[in-house]
């Protein structure tokens, strides 16, 4: 992964980071790297997630999905990190397998999706580390009932990823379901390169070994200076811009296949760094589509944004046919890829000309190895940023409060309901 932070320096952008400030910050990056390395070596909670490229068992993942190779559809039932990582992988990589994700409990959507699936050829992967996640288990029960009503033995079509204890583990043991262990010490949003995210890629026919090799490339690139490590360069620059006023980070990939990656990034960045009144708010955009919607705000609106531009250096291409339409001669002999690259570079130049800080991230291609490296490096960037902020990167107390409140409402906690209501007729 290549990271270019030149357009985020104070000489080019407002807000921007003075080069001297980055050099001073590098001493803190070195200390943070030592803390991260020690946490990885000791397998500490959260830091252990950065060991997953070395510790994930690709053979066990392939063995778990092997009974479902006859499937035409994979339905992943999970929420947050239990679904977004898998969705990122299968959306980025071409596949003949239709993959769907039940990561919400919207009853109309769930019913419509199940009505349109041939459940006899659908594999269901249920993912919950705790085995008690309300949304996941509710959706699982709905799908199980739908399979039974359709005359499908749900136990023949289901495998799980969960912790060593909990409702889901007990269910798997009772019905002899293939069961993968959720990785120890890795919060869900950091678990894409594990039994949480990789089974979807494996069943879709993608090279799990190469995904993990890309992650290991990222591990090998970790170093004690932001000037020597692309992941740390990005994390440190994002942090330094935030404390100077760029409190929004717009992730803008120039590849349709990486749109879900921007969703994954948004959860990782928000849930990890949004603590103690700190943290950069992630926004999602897609190049070139959102040049025609969001770019106006980024270029001419409040100076509170970092725009992260992401693209693959190599991609399949498609020529643009010649035309006799007036004014389109500049397209002659070109391709869609040429146009997309021109859009990318024009956006970058437009932001730079107006002094909006932006960072360019490039990967070799949207393939397994590059994707594994990208995912690992962004995780490492997030951990580094968390160290610089001084927050508890791997916890999510606000999320847990919301879960507890939802359970209370379902159990009839009227006082809580009244506290959350403000009705205007």
Coordinates of C-alpha atoms in Angstrom, one line a residue:
X1 CA 0.0 0.0 0.0
X2 CA 1.3 3.4 -0.9
X3 CA 0.2 6.5 1.0
X4 CA 0.9 10.1 -0.2
X5 CA 0.3 12.7 2.5
X6 CA 1.8 15.7 0.6
X7 CA -1.6 17.4 0.1
X8 CA -2.3 17.3 3.8
X9 CA 0.8 19.4 4.7
X10 CA 0.4 23.0 5.9
X11 CA 2.2 24.2 2.8
X12 CA -0.7 22.9 0.7
X13 CA -3.8 22.8 2.9
X14 CA -5.9 24.5 5.6
X15 CA -6.1 22.9 8.0
X16 CA -2.8 21.2 7.3
X17 CA 0.1 19.7 9.3
X18 CA 3.4 21.5 9.3
X19 CA 6.3 19.2 8.3
X20 CA 8.0 20.1 11.6
X21 CA 5.0 19.1 13.5
X22 CA 4.9 15.7 11.8
X23 CA 8.6 15.2 12.7
X24 CA 7.8 16.0 16.4
X25 CA 4.8 13.7 16.3
X26 CA 7.0 10.9 15.0
X27 CA 8.6 10.6 18.5
X28 CA 5.1 9.8 19.8
X29 CA 4.5 7.4 16.9
X30 CA 7.7 5.5 17.9
X31 CA 6.4 5.2 21.5
X32 CA 3.0 4.1 20.2
X33 CA 4.6 1.5 17.9
X34 CA 6.5 0.0 20.9
X35 CA 3.2 -0.2 22.8
X36 CA 1.5 -1.9 19.8
X37 CA 4.3 -4.3 19.3
X38 CA 4.3 -5.3 23.0
X39 CA 0.5 -5.7 22.9
X40 CA 0.8 -8.0 19.9
X41 CA 3.6 -10.0 21.4
X42 CA 1.6 -10.5 24.6
X43 CA -1.6 -11.2 22.8
X44 CA -3.4 -8.4 24.7
X45 CA -7.1 -7.8 23.9
X46 CA -7.4 -5.7 20.8
X47 CA -3.7 -5.7 19.9
X48 CA -4.1 -9.4 19.3
X49 CA -6.2 -8.6 16.3
X50 CA -3.1 -7.5 14.5
X51 CA -1.7 -11.0 14.8
X52 CA -4.6 -12.6 12.9
X53 CA -2.9 -12.8 9.5
X54 CA -0.3 -15.1 11.1
X55 CA -2.7 -17.0 13.4
X56 CA -5.9 -17.6 11.3
X57 CA -6.2 -21.2 10.3
X58 CA -7.1 -21.2 6.6
X59 CA -7.4 -25.0 6.5
X60 CA -10.0 -25.0 9.3
X61 CA -12.0 -22.3 7.5
X62 CA -12.0 -24.3 4.2
X63 CA -13.0 -27.4 6.1
X64 CA -16.0 -25.6 7.7
X65 CA -17.3 -24.3 4.3
X66 CA -16.6 -27.5 2.3
X67 CA -20.0 -29.1 3.1
X68 CA -21.7 -26.1 1.5
X69 CA -19.9 -26.0 -1.8
X70 CA -23.1 -26.9 -3.6
X71 CA -24.7 -23.7 -2.5
X72 CA -25.8 -21.0 -5.0
X73 CA -26.4 -18.5 -2.2
X74 CA -24.6 -17.5 1.0
X75 CA -26.6 -15.7 3.6
X76 CA -24.5 -14.3 6.4
X77 CA -26.4 -13.4 9.6
X78 CA -24.5 -11.0 11.7
X79 CA -24.3 -7.3 12.5
X80 CA -21.5 -4.7 12.5
X81 CA -18.1 -6.3 12.4
X82 CA -19.7 -9.7 12.2
X83 CA -21.0 -8.9 8.7
X84 CA -19.2 -5.9 7.3
X85 CA -15.8 -7.5 6.9
X86 CA -17.2 -10.5 5.0
X87 CA -19.3 -8.1 2.9
X88 CA -16.2 -6.1 2.1
X89 CA -14.3 -9.2 0.9
X90 CA -17.0 -10.7 -1.3
X91 CA -18.1 -7.3 -2.8
X92 CA -14.5 -6.4 -3.7
X93 CA -13.7 -9.8 -5.3
X94 CA -15.6 -11.2 -8.3
X95 CA -17.7 -14.3 -7.4
X96 CA -20.3 -16.6 -9.0
X97 CA -21.8 -17.1 -5.5
X98 CA -24.7 -14.7 -4.6
X99 CA -24.0 -13.3 -1.2
X100 CA -26.5 -11.5 1.1
X101 CA -26.1 -10.1 4.6
X102 CA -28.8 -10.0 7.2
X103 CA -27.2 -7.2 9.3
X104 CA -30.4 -5.3 10.2
X105 CA -33.8 -6.3 11.6
X106 CA -36.0 -4.3 9.2
X107 CA -38.9 -6.8 8.9
X108 CA -39.9 -5.7 5.4
X109 CA -36.4 -6.2 4.1
X110 CA -35.9 -9.5 5.8
X111 CA -39.2 -10.9 4.5
X112 CA -38.6 -9.7 1.0
X113 CA -35.1 -11.2 0.9
X114 CA -36.2 -14.6 2.2
X115 CA -39.1 -14.7 -0.2
X116 CA -36.7 -14.3 -3.1
X117 CA -34.2 -17.0 -2.1
X118 CA -34.2 -20.7 -2.9
X119 CA -33.5 -21.8 0.6
X120 CA -32.7 -25.3 -0.4
X121 CA -29.5 -24.1 -2.1
X122 CA -28.7 -21.4 0.5
X123 CA -25.9 -21.7 3.1
X124 CA -26.4 -19.7 6.3
X125 CA -23.4 -18.5 8.2
X126 CA -24.4 -17.2 11.7
X127 CA -21.8 -15.0 13.3
X128 CA -21.9 -13.8 16.9
X129 CA -18.9 -13.7 19.2
X130 CA -21.0 -13.7 22.3
X131 CA -23.7 -16.0 20.9
X132 CA -26.3 -13.7 22.4
X133 CA -26.5 -10.8 20.0
X134 CA -30.2 -9.9 19.8
X135 CA -30.4 -8.8 16.2
X136 CA -28.3 -11.8 14.9
X137 CA -30.2 -14.4 16.9
X138 CA -33.6 -12.9 16.0
X139 CA -32.7 -13.0 12.3
X140 CA -31.4 -16.5 12.7
X141 CA -34.6 -17.7 14.2
X142 CA -36.6 -16.1 11.3
X143 CA -34.4 -17.8 8.7
X144 CA -34.5 -21.1 10.5
X145 CA -38.3 -20.9 10.5
X146 CA -38.4 -20.0 6.8
X147 CA -36.2 -23.0 6.0
X148 CA -38.4 -25.3 8.0
X149 CA -41.5 -24.0 6.4
X150 CA -39.9 -24.5 2.9
X151 CA -39.2 -28.2 3.8
X152 CA -35.4 -27.5 4.2
X153 CA -33.5 -29.1 7.0
X154 CA -31.8 -26.0 8.4
X155 CA -29.2 -28.0 10.2
X156 CA -27.9 -29.2 6.8
X157 CA -27.6 -25.6 5.6
X158 CA -26.1 -23.8 8.6
X159 CA -22.6 -23.2 10.1
X160 CA -21.6 -20.7 12.8
X161 CA -18.7 -18.6 14.0
X162 CA -19.0 -17.9 17.8
X163 CA -17.2 -17.9 21.1
X164 CA -16.5 -21.0 23.2
X165 CA -19.6 -20.4 25.3
X166 CA -23.0 -18.9 24.7
X167 CA -26.4 -19.7 23.2
X168 CA -25.0 -20.1 19.7
X169 CA -22.3 -22.5 20.8
X170 CA -24.8 -24.6 22.7
X171 CA -27.0 -24.7 19.6
X172 CA -24.1 -25.7 17.4
X173 CA -23.2 -28.5 19.8
X174 CA -26.8 -29.7 20.1
X175 CA -27.3 -30.0 16.3
X176 CA -23.7 -30.9 15.3
X177 CA -23.4 -27.8 13.2
X178 CA -20.0 -26.9 11.7
X179 CA -18.6 -24.3 14.2
X180 CA -15.6 -22.0 13.9
X181 CA -14.1 -20.3 17.0
X182 CA -14.3 -16.5 16.9
X183 CA -10.8 -15.2 17.4
X184 CA -9.7 -14.5 21.0
X185 CA -8.8 -10.9 21.8
X186 CA -10.1 -9.4 18.5
X187 CA -13.1 -7.1 18.6
X188 CA -15.6 -7.8 15.8
X189 CA -14.6 -4.7 13.7
X190 CA -11.0 -5.9 13.7
X191 CA -11.8 -9.5 12.8
X192 CA -12.2 -9.5 9.0
X193 CA -9.0 -11.6 8.5
X194 CA -10.3 -14.4 10.6
X195 CA -13.1 -17.0 11.0
X196 CA -15.5 -14.0 11.0
X197 CA -14.8 -12.6 7.6
X198 CA -12.9 -15.3 5.7
X199 CA -15.5 -18.1 5.5
X200 CA -17.6 -16.0 3.0
X201 CA -14.5 -15.4 0.9
X202 CA -13.6 -19.1 1.0
X203 CA -17.1 -20.3 0.0
X204 CA -17.1 -17.7 -2.8
X205 CA -14.0 -19.3 -4.2
X206 CA -11.4 -16.7 -3.2
X207 CA -7.8 -17.4 -2.1
X208 CA -7.8 -17.2 1.7
X209 CA -4.1 -17.8 1.8
X210 CA -3.4 -14.7 -0.4
X211 CA -5.7 -12.6 1.8
X212 CA -3.7 -13.6 4.8
X213 CA -0.4 -13.1 3.0
X214 CA -1.5 -9.6 2.3
X215 CA -2.1 -9.1 6.0
X216 CA 1.3 -10.5 6.8
X217 CA 2.8 -8.0 4.3
X218 CA 1.3 -5.3 6.4
X219 CA 2.6 -6.8 9.6
X220 CA 6.1 -6.9 8.1
X221 CA 5.8 -3.2 7.1
X222 CA 5.1 -2.0 10.7
X223 CA 8.0 0.2 11.8
X224 CA 8.7 2.8 14.5
X225 CA 8.4 5.8 12.2
X226 CA 5.5 7.3 10.3
X227 CA 7.9 8.1 7.5
X228 CA 8.8 4.4 7.1
X229 CA 5.3 2.8 7.5
X230 CA 2.3 3.6 5.3
X231 CA -0.2 2.5 7.9
X232 CA 1.2 4.8 10.5
X233 CA 1.6 7.6 8.0
X234 CA -2.1 7.5 7.4
X235 CA -3.1 7.1 11.1
X236 CA -0.8 9.8 12.3
X237 CA -1.8 12.3 9.6
X238 CA -5.5 11.7 10.2
X239 CA -5.0 12.3 13.9
X240 CA -2.9 15.4 13.3
X241 CA -5.5 16.9 11.0
X242 CA -8.3 16.2 13.4
X243 CA -6.7 18.0 16.3
X244 CA -6.2 21.0 13.8
X245 CA -9.9 21.0 12.9
X246 CA -10.4 18.4 10.2
X247 CA -12.9 16.4 12.3
X248 CA -14.5 14.6 9.4
X249 CA -12.7 11.9 7.3
X250 CA -14.4 11.2 3.9
X251 CA -13.3 7.8 2.6
X252 CA -13.7 8.0 -1.2
X253 CA -12.6 4.8 -3.2
X254 CA -12.4 5.0 -7.0
X255 CA -13.5 1.5 -7.5
X256 CA -17.1 0.3 -7.4
X257 CA -15.9 -2.9 -5.8
X258 CA -14.5 -1.0 -2.8
X259 CA -17.7 0.8 -1.9
X260 CA -18.4 -1.6 0.9
X261 CA -14.8 -1.1 2.1
X262 CA -15.8 2.5 2.9
X263 CA -18.7 1.2 5.1
X264 CA -16.3 -1.1 6.9
X265 CA -13.9 1.8 7.4
X266 CA -16.7 3.9 8.8
X267 CA -17.4 1.4 11.5
X268 CA -13.8 0.8 12.3
X269 CA -12.9 4.5 12.6
X270 CA -16.1 5.6 14.4
X271 CA -16.4 2.8 17.0
X272 CA -12.7 2.7 17.8
X273 CA -11.9 6.4 18.1
X274 CA -15.1 8.0 19.2
X275 CA -14.4 8.2 22.9
X276 CA -14.1 10.9 25.6
X277 CA -15.3 13.7 23.2
X278 CA -12.6 12.8 20.7
X279 CA -12.5 11.0 17.3
X280 CA -12.8 11.8 13.7
X281 CA -16.2 11.3 12.1
X282 CA -16.0 9.0 9.0
X283 CA -18.0 9.8 5.9
X284 CA -18.6 7.6 2.9
X285 CA -18.3 8.6 -0.7
X286 CA -17.7 6.8 -4.0
X287 CA -15.6 8.1 -6.9
X288 CA -16.5 9.3 -9.5
X289 CA -20.2 9.2 -8.5
X290 CA -20.0 11.5 -5.5
X291 CA -18.0 14.1 -7.4
X292 CA -21.5 15.0 -8.6
X293 CA -23.0 15.1 -5.1
X294 CA -20.6 15.5 -2.2
X295 CA -17.5 17.1 -3.7
X296 CA -19.2 20.5 -3.8
X297 CA -19.3 20.4 0.0
X298 CA -15.8 19.1 0.4
X299 CA -14.3 21.7 -1.8
X300 CA -16.4 24.8 -0.9
X301 CA -17.9 24.0 2.5
X302 CA -16.5 24.2 6.0
X303 CA -12.8 23.5 6.4
X304 CA -13.4 20.6 8.7
X305 CA -12.6 17.6 6.4
X306 CA -9.9 15.3 5.3
X307 CA -10.7 13.5 2.1
X308 CA -9.1 10.1 1.6
X309 CA -8.8 9.1 -2.0
X310 CA -8.3 5.4 -2.6
X311 CA -7.7 3.6 -5.9
X312 CA -6.1 0.5 -7.4
X313 CA -3.2 1.1 -9.8
X314 CA -4.3 -1.8 -12.1
X315 CA -7.8 -2.8 -13.2
X316 CA -9.6 -4.4 -16.0
X317 CA -10.7 -1.8 -18.6
X318 CA -13.3 -1.2 -21.2
X319 CA -12.9 1.0 -24.3
X320 CA -15.2 3.8 -25.1
X321 CA -16.6 3.5 -28.7
X322 CA -15.9 6.2 -31.2
X323 CA -18.8 8.6 -31.7
X324 CA -19.8 11.4 -34.0
X325 CA -21.6 13.3 -31.3
X326 CA -20.5 16.9 -31.1
X327 CA -18.1 17.8 -28.3
X328 CA -17.1 14.3 -27.3
X329 CA -13.9 14.0 -29.4
X330 CA -11.8 14.0 -26.2
X331 CA -13.3 10.5 -25.5
X332 CA -12.1 9.0 -28.8
X333 CA -9.7 6.2 -28.4
X334 CA -10.0 6.3 -24.6
X335 CA -11.5 3.9 -22.1
X336 CA -13.6 4.0 -19.0
X337 CA -10.5 3.4 -16.9
X338 CA -8.8 6.4 -18.5
X339 CA -11.9 8.5 -17.6
X340 CA -12.0 7.2 -14.0
X341 CA -8.3 8.0 -13.5
X342 CA -8.8 11.5 -15.0
X343 CA -11.7 12.0 -12.5
X344 CA -9.6 10.8 -9.6
X345 CA -6.7 13.1 -10.5
X346 CA -9.0 16.0 -11.2
X347 CA -10.7 15.6 -7.8
X348 CA -7.3 15.5 -6.1
X349 CA -6.2 18.6 -8.0
X350 CA -9.5 20.4 -7.2
X351 CA -9.2 19.7 -3.5
X352 CA -5.5 20.7 -3.5
X353 CA -6.2 23.9 -5.4
X354 CA -8.8 24.9 -2.9
X355 CA -6.6 24.0 0.1
X356 CA -8.6 21.0 1.3
X357 CA -6.4 18.4 3.0
X358 CA -6.5 15.1 1.1
X359 CA -4.5 11.9 1.2
X360 CA -3.9 9.5 -1.7
X361 CA -3.9 5.7 -0.9
X362 CA -3.0 3.4 -3.8
X363 CA -3.1 -0.4 -3.9
X364 CA -1.7 -2.5 -6.7
X365 CA -5.1 -4.0 -7.7
X366 CA -8.3 -5.2 -6.2
X367 CA -7.2 -8.7 -5.6
X368 CA -6.8 -10.9 -2.6
X369 CA -3.3 -9.9 -1.6
X370 CA -3.8 -6.2 -2.1
X371 CA -7.1 -6.3 -0.2
X372 CA -5.6 -8.2 2.7
X373 CA -2.8 -5.6 2.9
X374 CA -5.3 -2.7 2.7
X375 CA -7.5 -4.1 5.5
X376 CA -4.6 -4.8 7.8
X377 CA -3.0 -1.4 7.2
X378 CA -6.2 0.5 7.9
X379 CA -6.6 -1.5 11.1
X380 CA -3.0 -0.7 12.1
X381 CA -3.6 3.0 11.2
X382 CA -6.7 3.0 13.5
X383 CA -4.8 1.4 16.4
X384 CA -2.0 4.0 16.0
X385 CA -4.5 6.8 16.0
X386 CA -6.1 5.4 19.1
X387 CA -2.7 5.5 20.8
X388 CA -2.2 9.1 19.8
X389 CA -5.6 10.1 21.0
X390 CA -5.1 8.2 24.3
X391 CA -8.5 6.5 24.0
X392 CA -9.6 2.9 24.7
X393 CA -9.5 1.8 21.0
X394 CA -10.9 -1.6 21.5
X395 CA -14.0 -0.9 23.6
X396 CA -17.4 0.4 22.6
X397 CA -19.3 1.4 25.8
X398 CA -21.8 3.6 24.0
X399 CA -22.8 0.7 21.8
X400 CA -23.2 -1.6 24.8
X401 CA -25.4 1.0 26.5
X402 CA -27.7 1.1 23.4
X403 CA -27.9 -2.7 23.4
X404 CA -28.8 -2.8 27.1
X405 CA -31.4 -0.1 26.5
X406 CA -33.0 -2.0 23.6
X407 CA -33.3 -5.1 25.8
X408 CA -34.9 -3.0 28.6
X409 CA -37.5 -1.6 26.2
X410 CA -38.3 -5.1 24.9
X411 CA -38.8 -6.2 28.5
X412 CA -41.3 -3.4 29.2
X413 CA -39.1 -0.8 30.9
X414 CA -41.7 2.0 30.8
X415 CA -39.4 4.5 32.6
X416 CA -36.8 4.2 29.9
X417 CA -39.4 4.5 27.2
X418 CA -40.7 7.7 28.7
X419 CA -37.2 9.1 29.0
X420 CA -36.6 8.6 25.3
X421 CA -39.8 10.0 24.0
X422 CA -40.5 13.6 22.9
X423 CA -43.8 13.5 20.9
X424 CA -44.8 16.5 18.8
X425 CA -48.3 16.4 17.2

